[in-house]
Amino acid sequence: MTAGTIYYPARHAETLLRFYRDYASDLADDVTVPYWKDVNALTADYVVTAGSKLTTANRALDTASSHRAAFDKAPSTFQIDRSDAKAFQSDAAAWVQTWTTQSTTIAGDDAALTAAGGKLRDQQWLTVIRKGSLDSASGRIDHAHKAMDAARTIAMDRQAEGKFLVAYANFLNDIETFITKEQGGDPLGALAAASQLPADADKAVSLTGDPQFPSELGAYMRSVATVAKDLVDYLNAVTKGDTAAAKSLQAKTNDDINAGKLIDISHVPTKVDEFYRPYIDAYHKELALAAGG
């Protein structure tokens, strides 16, 4: 007998052969068909499970992409040279509301993408047949997350920008009210309106430190706040009949106004746009990649 070979006597071989033949017959009757049915069913489970994951992922991606139009149309023109304070107040309030809504939408889209991305990685042994499609969807979701990160930064900073615009619009409305009362022969009403100027100006100043605003905007608003305080002090001196103080404050006010005129804020809107440009480009680029572009 050759080493390593199992030796069966002839009668044992015949017995094993007969057993195998009978067993195979039983297997064909009792096992083979159900077995293949189970395999087919399991294969179907692979396809259905993977298909469900891909459908969820595509739905999350499509939803995020569908919100781009509203995002791009949200207010984004920074302008403080407005002649109608009431309209400015309304527009500023709408600005804040719009970008608050955008933030909520972005958060919802990002959460849906996170959930869909997590499902793509669940029970990977069940989805090995469509691994390529699932990996592709996972990569697209990663791009969509990057788009949402950029959009979130834009929306948060735009909200802060809107809050500044609200404060500045309120300041301009104080001025309009003051002028209307003064010209209408209502000195007490004019003084009451003017008394609101320093607080609203200071509020606007406190909101100019955000990164989208260039330094000259803060310098200009500090100048405006100084003039507002000068005006209130001057009016109080006039009301009290303190001629000397009124004359001194009038000169100071004129000097502070002239100093403010030296601050060039004509490029502020352009610089604000430049701040957002990399984030906007990233949002558009990553959203296009998420769509398979």
mmCIF file of C-alpha atoms in Angstrom:
data_model
loop_
_atom_site.group_PDB
_atom_site.id
_atom_site.type_symbol
_atom_site.label_atom_id
_atom_site.label_comp_id
_atom_site.label_asym_id
_atom_site.label_seq_id
_atom_site.Cartn_x
_atom_site.Cartn_y
_atom_site.Cartn_z
ATOM 1 C CA MET A 1 0.000 0.000 0.000
ATOM 2 C CA THR A 2 1.355 3.343 -0.962
ATOM 3 C CA ALA A 3 2.038 5.671 1.955
ATOM 4 C CA GLY A 4 -0.611 8.313 2.402
ATOM 5 C CA THR A 5 -3.312 6.278 0.576
ATOM 6 C CA ILE A 6 -6.426 5.059 2.382
ATOM 7 C CA TYR A 7 -7.042 1.372 1.481
ATOM 8 C CA TYR A 8 -10.568 -0.029 1.297
ATOM 9 C CA PRO A 9 -11.192 -3.781 0.810
ATOM 10 C CA ALA A 10 -13.402 -4.491 -2.243
ATOM 11 C CA ARG A 11 -16.438 -5.349 -0.192
ATOM 12 C CA HIS A 12 -16.107 -2.140 1.751
ATOM 13 C CA ALA A 13 -15.830 -0.187 -1.477
ATOM 14 C CA GLU A 14 -19.027 -1.749 -2.795
ATOM 15 C CA THR A 15 -20.824 -0.915 0.463
ATOM 16 C CA LEU A 16 -19.675 2.714 0.300
ATOM 17 C CA LEU A 17 -20.660 2.991 -3.329
ATOM 18 C CA ARG A 18 -24.153 1.634 -2.624
ATOM 19 C CA PHE A 19 -24.528 3.985 0.355
ATOM 20 C CA TYR A 20 -23.437 6.981 -1.697
ATOM 21 C CA ARG A 21 -25.888 6.055 -4.507
ATOM 22 C CA ASP A 22 -28.790 5.741 -2.073
ATOM 23 C CA TYR A 23 -27.787 8.933 -0.267
ATOM 24 C CA ALA A 24 -27.527 10.870 -3.503
ATOM 25 C CA SER A 25 -31.001 9.696 -4.471
ATOM 26 C CA ASP A 26 -32.386 10.886 -1.151
ATOM 27 C CA LEU A 27 -30.505 14.164 -1.527
ATOM 28 C CA ALA A 28 -32.091 14.771 -4.926
ATOM 29 C CA ASP A 29 -35.552 14.143 -3.515
ATOM 30 C CA ASP A 30 -35.294 15.877 -0.169
ATOM 31 C CA VAL A 31 -32.475 18.404 -0.245
ATOM 32 C CA THR A 32 -31.344 19.571 -3.635
ATOM 33 C CA VAL A 33 -34.419 21.558 -4.762
ATOM 34 C CA PRO A 34 -35.049 23.305 -1.429
ATOM 35 C CA TYR A 35 -31.341 24.024 -1.177
ATOM 36 C CA TRP A 36 -31.257 25.806 -4.494
ATOM 37 C CA LYS A 37 -34.464 27.584 -3.639
ATOM 38 C CA ASP A 38 -32.774 28.857 -0.494
ATOM 39 C CA VAL A 39 -29.759 29.968 -2.498
ATOM 40 C CA ASN A 40 -31.966 31.802 -4.955
ATOM 41 C CA ALA A 41 -33.885 33.396 -2.140
ATOM 42 C CA LEU A 42 -30.686 34.500 -0.424
ATOM 43 C CA THR A 43 -29.402 35.931 -3.688
ATOM 44 C CA ALA A 44 -32.655 37.836 -4.038
ATOM 45 C CA ASP A 45 -32.161 39.139 -0.493
ATOM 46 C CA TYR A 46 -28.718 40.413 -1.550
ATOM 47 C CA VAL A 47 -30.232 42.308 -4.452
ATOM 48 C CA VAL A 48 -33.266 43.646 -2.546
ATOM 49 C CA THR A 49 -31.189 44.743 0.458
ATOM 50 C CA ALA A 50 -28.588 46.482 -1.710
ATOM 51 C CA GLY A 51 -31.294 48.022 -3.877
ATOM 52 C CA SER A 52 -33.074 49.415 -0.835
ATOM 53 C CA LYS A 53 -29.863 50.971 0.464
ATOM 54 C CA LEU A 54 -29.130 52.537 -2.915
ATOM 55 C CA THR A 55 -32.667 53.884 -3.204
ATOM 56 C CA THR A 56 -32.385 55.535 0.217
ATOM 57 C CA ALA A 57 -28.981 56.992 -0.656
ATOM 58 C CA ASN A 58 -30.157 58.327 -4.020
ATOM 59 C CA ARG A 59 -33.234 59.858 -2.418
ATOM 60 C CA ALA A 60 -31.081 61.707 0.150
ATOM 61 C CA LEU A 61 -28.701 62.874 -2.580
ATOM 62 C CA ASP A 62 -31.517 64.032 -4.849
ATOM 63 C CA THR A 63 -33.199 65.924 -2.018
ATOM 64 C CA ALA A 64 -30.000 67.762 -1.095
ATOM 65 C CA SER A 65 -29.401 68.637 -4.741
ATOM 66 C CA SER A 66 -32.978 69.836 -5.230
ATOM 67 C CA HIS A 67 -32.472 72.536 -2.602
ATOM 68 C CA ARG A 68 -29.638 74.209 -4.518
ATOM 69 C CA ALA A 69 -31.936 76.567 -6.446
ATOM 70 C CA ALA A 70 -33.475 78.030 -3.272
ATOM 71 C CA PHE A 71 -30.031 78.279 -1.680
ATOM 72 C CA ASP A 72 -28.592 80.157 -4.666
ATOM 73 C CA LYS A 73 -31.571 82.529 -4.735
ATOM 74 C CA ALA A 74 -31.406 83.438 -1.027
ATOM 75 C CA PRO A 75 -30.474 87.123 -0.422
ATOM 76 C CA SER A 76 -26.765 87.735 -0.729
ATOM 77 C CA THR A 77 -26.227 91.361 -1.801
ATOM 78 C CA PHE A 78 -24.736 93.288 1.108
ATOM 79 C CA GLN A 79 -25.929 96.894 0.887
ATOM 80 C CA ILE A 80 -26.192 99.479 3.650
ATOM 81 C CA ASP A 81 -26.686 102.571 1.497
ATOM 82 C CA ARG A 82 -30.481 102.536 1.667
ATOM 83 C CA SER A 83 -32.775 105.553 1.435
ATOM 84 C CA ASP A 84 -35.944 103.924 2.799
ATOM 85 C CA ALA A 85 -35.360 102.779 6.374
ATOM 86 C CA LYS A 86 -38.735 101.021 6.709
ATOM 87 C CA ALA A 87 -38.142 98.978 3.564
ATOM 88 C CA PHE A 88 -34.612 98.282 4.771
ATOM 89 C CA GLN A 89 -35.945 96.963 8.089
ATOM 90 C CA SER A 90 -38.373 94.666 6.279
ATOM 91 C CA ASP A 91 -35.709 93.375 3.896
ATOM 92 C CA ALA A 92 -33.222 92.787 6.721
ATOM 93 C CA ALA A 93 -35.772 90.805 8.745
ATOM 94 C CA ALA A 94 -36.592 88.719 5.646
ATOM 95 C CA TRP A 95 -32.860 88.155 5.101
ATOM 96 C CA VAL A 96 -32.463 86.653 8.579
ATOM 97 C CA GLN A 97 -35.590 84.514 8.218
ATOM 98 C CA THR A 98 -34.547 83.175 4.819
ATOM 99 C CA TRP A 99 -31.100 82.138 5.960
ATOM 100 C CA THR A 100 -32.493 80.640 9.162
ATOM 101 C CA THR A 101 -34.740 78.489 6.985
ATOM 102 C CA GLN A 102 -31.752 77.560 4.835
ATOM 103 C CA SER A 103 -29.846 76.450 7.938
ATOM 104 C CA THR A 104 -32.733 74.209 8.938
ATOM 105 C CA THR A 105 -32.912 72.710 5.441
ATOM 106 C CA ILE A 106 -29.164 72.089 5.356
ATOM 107 C CA ALA A 107 -29.258 70.380 8.754
ATOM 108 C CA GLY A 108 -32.102 68.137 7.584
ATOM 109 C CA ASP A 109 -30.316 67.220 4.354
ATOM 110 C CA ASP A 110 -27.096 66.462 6.204
ATOM 111 C CA ALA A 111 -28.909 64.243 8.701
ATOM 112 C CA ALA A 112 -30.588 62.305 5.876
ATOM 113 C CA LEU A 113 -27.235 61.850 4.138
ATOM 114 C CA THR A 114 -25.659 60.601 7.367
ATOM 115 C CA ALA A 115 -28.457 58.079 7.889
ATOM 116 C CA ALA A 116 -28.286 56.873 4.282
ATOM 117 C CA GLY A 117 -24.503 56.623 4.406
ATOM 118 C CA GLY A 118 -24.679 54.573 7.588
ATOM 119 C CA LYS A 119 -27.100 52.115 5.995
ATOM 120 C CA LEU A 120 -24.748 51.607 3.071
ATOM 121 C CA ARG A 121 -22.213 50.173 5.504
ATOM 122 C CA ASP A 122 -24.660 47.999 7.460
ATOM 123 C CA GLN A 123 -24.663 44.205 6.931
ATOM 124 C CA GLN A 124 -22.039 44.393 4.210
ATOM 125 C CA TRP A 125 -21.992 40.596 3.886
ATOM 126 C CA LEU A 126 -25.535 40.818 2.500
ATOM 127 C CA THR A 127 -24.602 43.340 -0.166
ATOM 128 C CA VAL A 128 -21.269 42.038 -1.476
ATOM 129 C CA ILE A 129 -22.812 41.338 -4.897
ATOM 130 C CA ARG A 130 -23.402 45.081 -5.465
ATOM 131 C CA LYS A 131 -20.383 46.357 -3.594
ATOM 132 C CA GLY A 132 -19.264 48.546 -6.508
ATOM 133 C CA SER A 133 -22.584 50.401 -6.650
ATOM 134 C CA LEU A 134 -22.668 50.816 -2.890
ATOM 135 C CA ASP A 135 -19.097 52.132 -2.797
ATOM 136 C CA SER A 136 -19.959 54.622 -5.530
ATOM 137 C CA ALA A 137 -23.019 55.822 -3.600
ATOM 138 C CA SER A 138 -20.922 56.133 -0.452
ATOM 139 C CA GLY A 139 -18.414 58.320 -2.297
ATOM 140 C CA ARG A 140 -21.194 60.517 -3.638
ATOM 141 C CA ILE A 141 -22.588 60.942 -0.129
ATOM 142 C CA ASP A 142 -19.129 61.999 1.082
ATOM 143 C CA HIS A 143 -19.124 64.733 -1.570
ATOM 144 C CA ALA A 144 -22.631 65.787 -0.540
ATOM 145 C CA HIS A 145 -21.486 66.091 3.086
ATOM 146 C CA LYS A 146 -18.690 68.414 1.958
ATOM 147 C CA ALA A 147 -21.247 70.482 0.062
ATOM 148 C CA MET A 148 -23.405 70.691 3.196
ATOM 149 C CA ASP A 149 -20.396 71.766 5.270
ATOM 150 C CA ALA A 150 -19.768 74.680 2.896
ATOM 151 C CA ALA A 151 -23.468 75.551 2.768
ATOM 152 C CA ARG A 152 -23.723 75.465 6.561
ATOM 153 C CA THR A 153 -20.857 77.957 6.898
ATOM 154 C CA ILE A 154 -22.468 80.273 4.351
ATOM 155 C CA ALA A 155 -25.898 80.097 5.997
ATOM 156 C CA MET A 156 -24.555 80.744 9.500
ATOM 157 C CA ASP A 157 -22.492 83.732 8.384
ATOM 158 C CA ARG A 158 -25.359 85.092 6.297
ATOM 159 C CA GLN A 159 -27.594 84.964 9.373
ATOM 160 C CA ALA A 160 -24.997 86.955 11.313
ATOM 161 C CA GLU A 161 -24.789 89.370 8.393
ATOM 162 C CA GLY A 162 -28.552 89.763 8.480
ATOM 163 C CA LYS A 163 -28.502 90.558 12.188
ATOM 164 C CA PHE A 164 -26.075 93.388 11.477
ATOM 165 C CA LEU A 165 -28.356 94.647 8.719
ATOM 166 C CA VAL A 166 -31.328 94.582 11.118
ATOM 167 C CA ALA A 167 -29.410 96.632 13.694
ATOM 168 C CA TYR A 168 -28.208 99.138 11.096
ATOM 169 C CA ALA A 169 -31.696 99.433 9.580
ATOM 170 C CA ASN A 170 -33.068 100.180 13.053
ATOM 171 C CA PHE A 171 -30.430 102.872 13.440
ATOM 172 C CA LEU A 172 -31.412 104.462 10.124
ATOM 173 C CA ASN A 173 -35.056 104.333 11.152
ATOM 174 C CA ASP A 174 -34.165 106.205 14.354
ATOM 175 C CA ILE A 175 -32.580 108.918 12.219
ATOM 176 C CA GLU A 176 -35.617 109.159 9.942
ATOM 177 C CA THR A 177 -37.918 109.385 12.950
ATOM 178 C CA PHE A 178 -35.723 112.060 14.520
ATOM 179 C CA ILE A 179 -35.757 114.164 11.335
ATOM 180 C CA THR A 180 -39.512 113.762 10.924
ATOM 181 C CA LYS A 181 -40.168 114.844 14.521
ATOM 182 C CA GLU A 182 -37.709 117.729 14.328
ATOM 183 C CA GLN A 183 -39.163 119.055 11.091
ATOM 184 C CA GLY A 184 -42.674 118.569 12.435
ATOM 185 C CA GLY A 185 -42.042 120.882 15.355
ATOM 186 C CA ASP A 186 -41.893 118.121 17.978
ATOM 187 C CA PRO A 187 -38.620 118.703 19.872
ATOM 188 C CA LEU A 188 -39.459 116.255 22.654
ATOM 189 C CA GLY A 189 -40.357 113.569 20.135
ATOM 190 C CA ALA A 190 -37.173 114.296 18.242
ATOM 191 C CA LEU A 191 -35.135 113.970 21.443
ATOM 192 C CA ALA A 192 -36.846 110.676 22.288
ATOM 193 C CA ALA A 193 -36.054 109.295 18.828
ATOM 194 C CA ALA A 194 -32.457 110.531 19.012
ATOM 195 C CA SER A 195 -31.985 108.862 22.402
ATOM 196 C CA GLN A 196 -32.330 105.475 20.654
ATOM 197 C CA LEU A 197 -29.480 106.210 18.263
ATOM 198 C CA PRO A 198 -26.477 105.316 20.481
ATOM 199 C CA ALA A 199 -27.903 101.947 21.559
ATOM 200 C CA ASP A 200 -28.787 100.880 18.017
ATOM 201 C CA ALA A 201 -25.452 102.110 16.690
ATOM 202 C CA ASP A 202 -23.576 100.201 19.415
ATOM 203 C CA LYS A 203 -25.574 97.081 18.579
ATOM 204 C CA ALA A 204 -24.517 97.344 14.950
ATOM 205 C CA VAL A 205 -20.891 97.919 15.981
ATOM 206 C CA SER A 206 -20.944 94.748 18.102
ATOM 207 C CA LEU A 207 -21.970 92.727 15.032
ATOM 208 C CA THR A 208 -19.156 93.868 12.715
ATOM 209 C CA GLY A 209 -16.546 91.508 14.134
ATOM 210 C CA ASP A 210 -17.663 88.481 12.117
ATOM 211 C CA PRO A 211 -15.096 87.191 9.606
ATOM 212 C CA GLN A 212 -17.065 88.129 6.474
ATOM 213 C CA PHE A 213 -16.840 91.820 7.347
ATOM 214 C CA PRO A 214 -13.707 93.828 6.445
ATOM 215 C CA SER A 215 -12.167 96.005 9.153
ATOM 216 C CA GLU A 216 -13.311 99.262 7.546
ATOM 217 C CA LEU A 217 -16.949 98.407 8.223
ATOM 218 C CA GLY A 218 -16.249 98.208 11.962
ATOM 219 C CA ALA A 219 -14.286 101.458 11.834
ATOM 220 C CA TYR A 220 -17.126 103.179 10.009
ATOM 221 C CA MET A 221 -19.759 101.938 12.447
ATOM 222 C CA ARG A 222 -17.688 103.071 15.430
ATOM 223 C CA SER A 223 -17.529 106.494 13.828
ATOM 224 C CA VAL A 224 -21.300 106.468 13.330
ATOM 225 C CA ALA A 225 -21.833 105.482 16.973
ATOM 226 C CA THR A 226 -19.621 108.367 18.104
ATOM 227 C CA VAL A 227 -21.600 110.860 16.030
ATOM 228 C CA ALA A 228 -24.871 109.460 17.391
ATOM 229 C CA LYS A 229 -23.695 110.050 20.949
ATOM 230 C CA ASP A 230 -22.499 113.542 20.000
ATOM 231 C CA LEU A 231 -25.935 114.363 18.643
ATOM 232 C CA VAL A 232 -27.757 113.204 21.762
ATOM 233 C CA ASP A 233 -25.369 115.142 23.988
ATOM 234 C CA TYR A 234 -25.842 118.248 21.833
ATOM 235 C CA LEU A 235 -29.628 118.013 21.951
ATOM 236 C CA ASN A 236 -29.577 117.558 25.719
ATOM 237 C CA ALA A 237 -27.386 120.648 26.081
ATOM 238 C CA VAL A 238 -29.770 122.666 23.902
ATOM 239 C CA THR A 239 -32.771 121.426 25.897
ATOM 240 C CA LYS A 240 -31.083 122.505 29.134
ATOM 241 C CA GLY A 241 -30.184 125.882 27.679
ATOM 242 C CA ASP A 242 -26.449 125.261 28.087
ATOM 243 C CA THR A 243 -25.277 127.347 25.152
ATOM 244 C CA ALA A 244 -21.554 126.917 25.753
ATOM 245 C CA ALA A 245 -21.809 123.111 25.959
ATOM 246 C CA ALA A 246 -24.063 123.042 22.903
ATOM 247 C CA LYS A 247 -21.583 125.094 20.902
ATOM 248 C CA SER A 248 -18.676 122.863 21.937
ATOM 249 C CA LEU A 249 -20.616 119.686 21.145
ATOM 250 C CA GLN A 250 -21.678 121.070 17.780
ATOM 251 C CA ALA A 251 -18.030 121.561 16.838
ATOM 252 C CA LYS A 252 -17.132 118.065 18.082
ATOM 253 C CA THR A 253 -19.994 116.546 16.113
ATOM 254 C CA ASN A 254 -18.829 118.243 12.917
ATOM 255 C CA ASP A 255 -15.254 117.020 13.492
ATOM 256 C CA ASP A 256 -16.451 113.431 14.105
ATOM 257 C CA ILE A 257 -18.627 113.533 10.987
ATOM 258 C CA ASN A 258 -15.683 114.694 8.885
ATOM 259 C CA ALA A 259 -13.485 111.956 10.358
ATOM 260 C CA GLY A 260 -16.092 109.370 9.435
ATOM 261 C CA LYS A 261 -16.155 110.598 5.852
ATOM 262 C CA LEU A 262 -12.493 109.590 5.526
ATOM 263 C CA ILE A 263 -13.365 105.924 6.027
ATOM 264 C CA ASP A 264 -13.896 104.324 2.636
ATOM 265 C CA ILE A 265 -16.576 101.632 2.765
ATOM 266 C CA SER A 266 -17.241 101.537 -0.988
ATOM 267 C CA HIS A 267 -15.436 98.198 -1.311
ATOM 268 C CA VAL A 268 -17.179 96.485 1.591
ATOM 269 C CA PRO A 269 -19.790 94.675 -0.572
ATOM 270 C CA THR A 270 -17.061 93.348 -2.888
ATOM 271 C CA LYS A 271 -14.953 92.144 0.028
ATOM 272 C CA VAL A 272 -17.954 90.429 1.584
ATOM 273 C CA ASP A 273 -18.584 88.617 -1.699
ATOM 274 C CA GLU A 274 -14.930 87.591 -1.865
ATOM 275 C CA PHE A 275 -15.201 86.047 1.593
ATOM 276 C CA TYR A 276 -18.042 83.779 0.494
ATOM 277 C CA ARG A 277 -16.666 82.851 -2.931
ATOM 278 C CA PRO A 278 -14.540 79.824 -1.852
ATOM 279 C CA TYR A 279 -17.456 78.387 0.122
ATOM 280 C CA ILE A 280 -19.903 78.918 -2.736
ATOM 281 C CA ASP A 281 -17.489 77.320 -5.212
ATOM 282 C CA ALA A 282 -16.972 74.355 -2.879
ATOM 283 C CA TYR A 283 -20.724 73.946 -2.432
ATOM 284 C CA HIS A 284 -21.358 73.882 -6.189
ATOM 285 C CA LYS A 285 -18.367 71.649 -6.943
ATOM 286 C CA GLU A 286 -19.098 69.050 -4.267
ATOM 287 C CA LEU A 287 -22.816 69.000 -5.053
ATOM 288 C CA ALA A 288 -22.004 68.344 -8.719
ATOM 289 C CA LEU A 289 -19.693 65.475 -7.735
ATOM 290 C CA ALA A 290 -22.407 64.123 -5.445
ATOM 291 C CA ALA A 291 -24.731 64.070 -8.421
ATOM 292 C CA GLY A 292 -22.188 62.023 -10.341
ATOM 293 C CA GLY A 293 -20.873 64.912 -12.387
#
